[in-house]
Amino acid sequence: RGRVWLDPNEASEISNANSRKSIRKLVKDGYIIRKPENVSSRARWRATKEAKAMGRHKGVGRREGSRESRMPSKELWMRRLRVLRRLLRKYRAEKKIDRHLYRALYQKAKGNVFRNKHNLMEHIHKMKNEKRREKQLAEQLNAKKTKEEACRNKARKQELKRRRKEAAEAQTAAVAAKKAQVAAKKAPAAKAAKRR
């Protein structure tokens, strides 16, 4: 009602229209226009929203309901946990963490260990660095063990060689002593035979 505009310059032509077809032609030509519906302006609402985003109109006098009812702690917990679990899934898919570390961190996230996403990322980097350091230390220890084992084997071989040499020398010395003893026994017998 009251939303039809008739062109005052074309009043005679509009008055001559006596069928639906002719009215449709006048609408098409733009002599009769349907005006848009009047709607409440959203400008004031937008301005208020911007002000609220800056923290206005949210004082103690404006609040109805307790802090828990306005922003439930459960809702905050669910948001935080979903963020952490999403990050863990992403890291596991990208092979940044293995499934064992994923499971350990998942349980820790459930146990309220991490305050936020940044805290979890720091923890992951720390754990990975520790793991890397442990691996390096293990490799160094293995290298040291291998080196020490090689040194021990070398020393053992040298000791065996020395002992064999000493044993051979002792044996030759014993043989020489035995020969000398035999010779010493034979010498007095030979002298006695000469005297006779």
mmCIF file of N, CA and C in Angstrom, residues 11 103 132:
data_model
loop_
_atom_site.group_PDB
_atom_site.id
_atom_site.type_symbol
_atom_site.label_atom_id
_atom_site.label_comp_id
_atom_site.label_asym_id
_atom_site.label_seq_id
_atom_site.Cartn_x
_atom_site.Cartn_y
_atom_site.Cartn_z
ATOM 1 N N ALA A 11 0.757 10.961 -17.243
ATOM 2 C CA ALA A 11 -0.539 10.702 -16.583
ATOM 3 C C ALA A 11 -1.608 10.281 -17.596
ATOM 4 N N ARG A 103 50.313 -39.305 20.711
ATOM 5 C CA ARG A 103 49.487 -39.871 21.778
ATOM 6 C C ARG A 103 49.846 -39.267 23.131
ATOM 7 N N ARG A 132 66.573 -35.135 19.780
ATOM 8 C CA ARG A 132 67.724 -35.006 18.886
ATOM 9 C C ARG A 132 69.028 -35.066 19.676
#
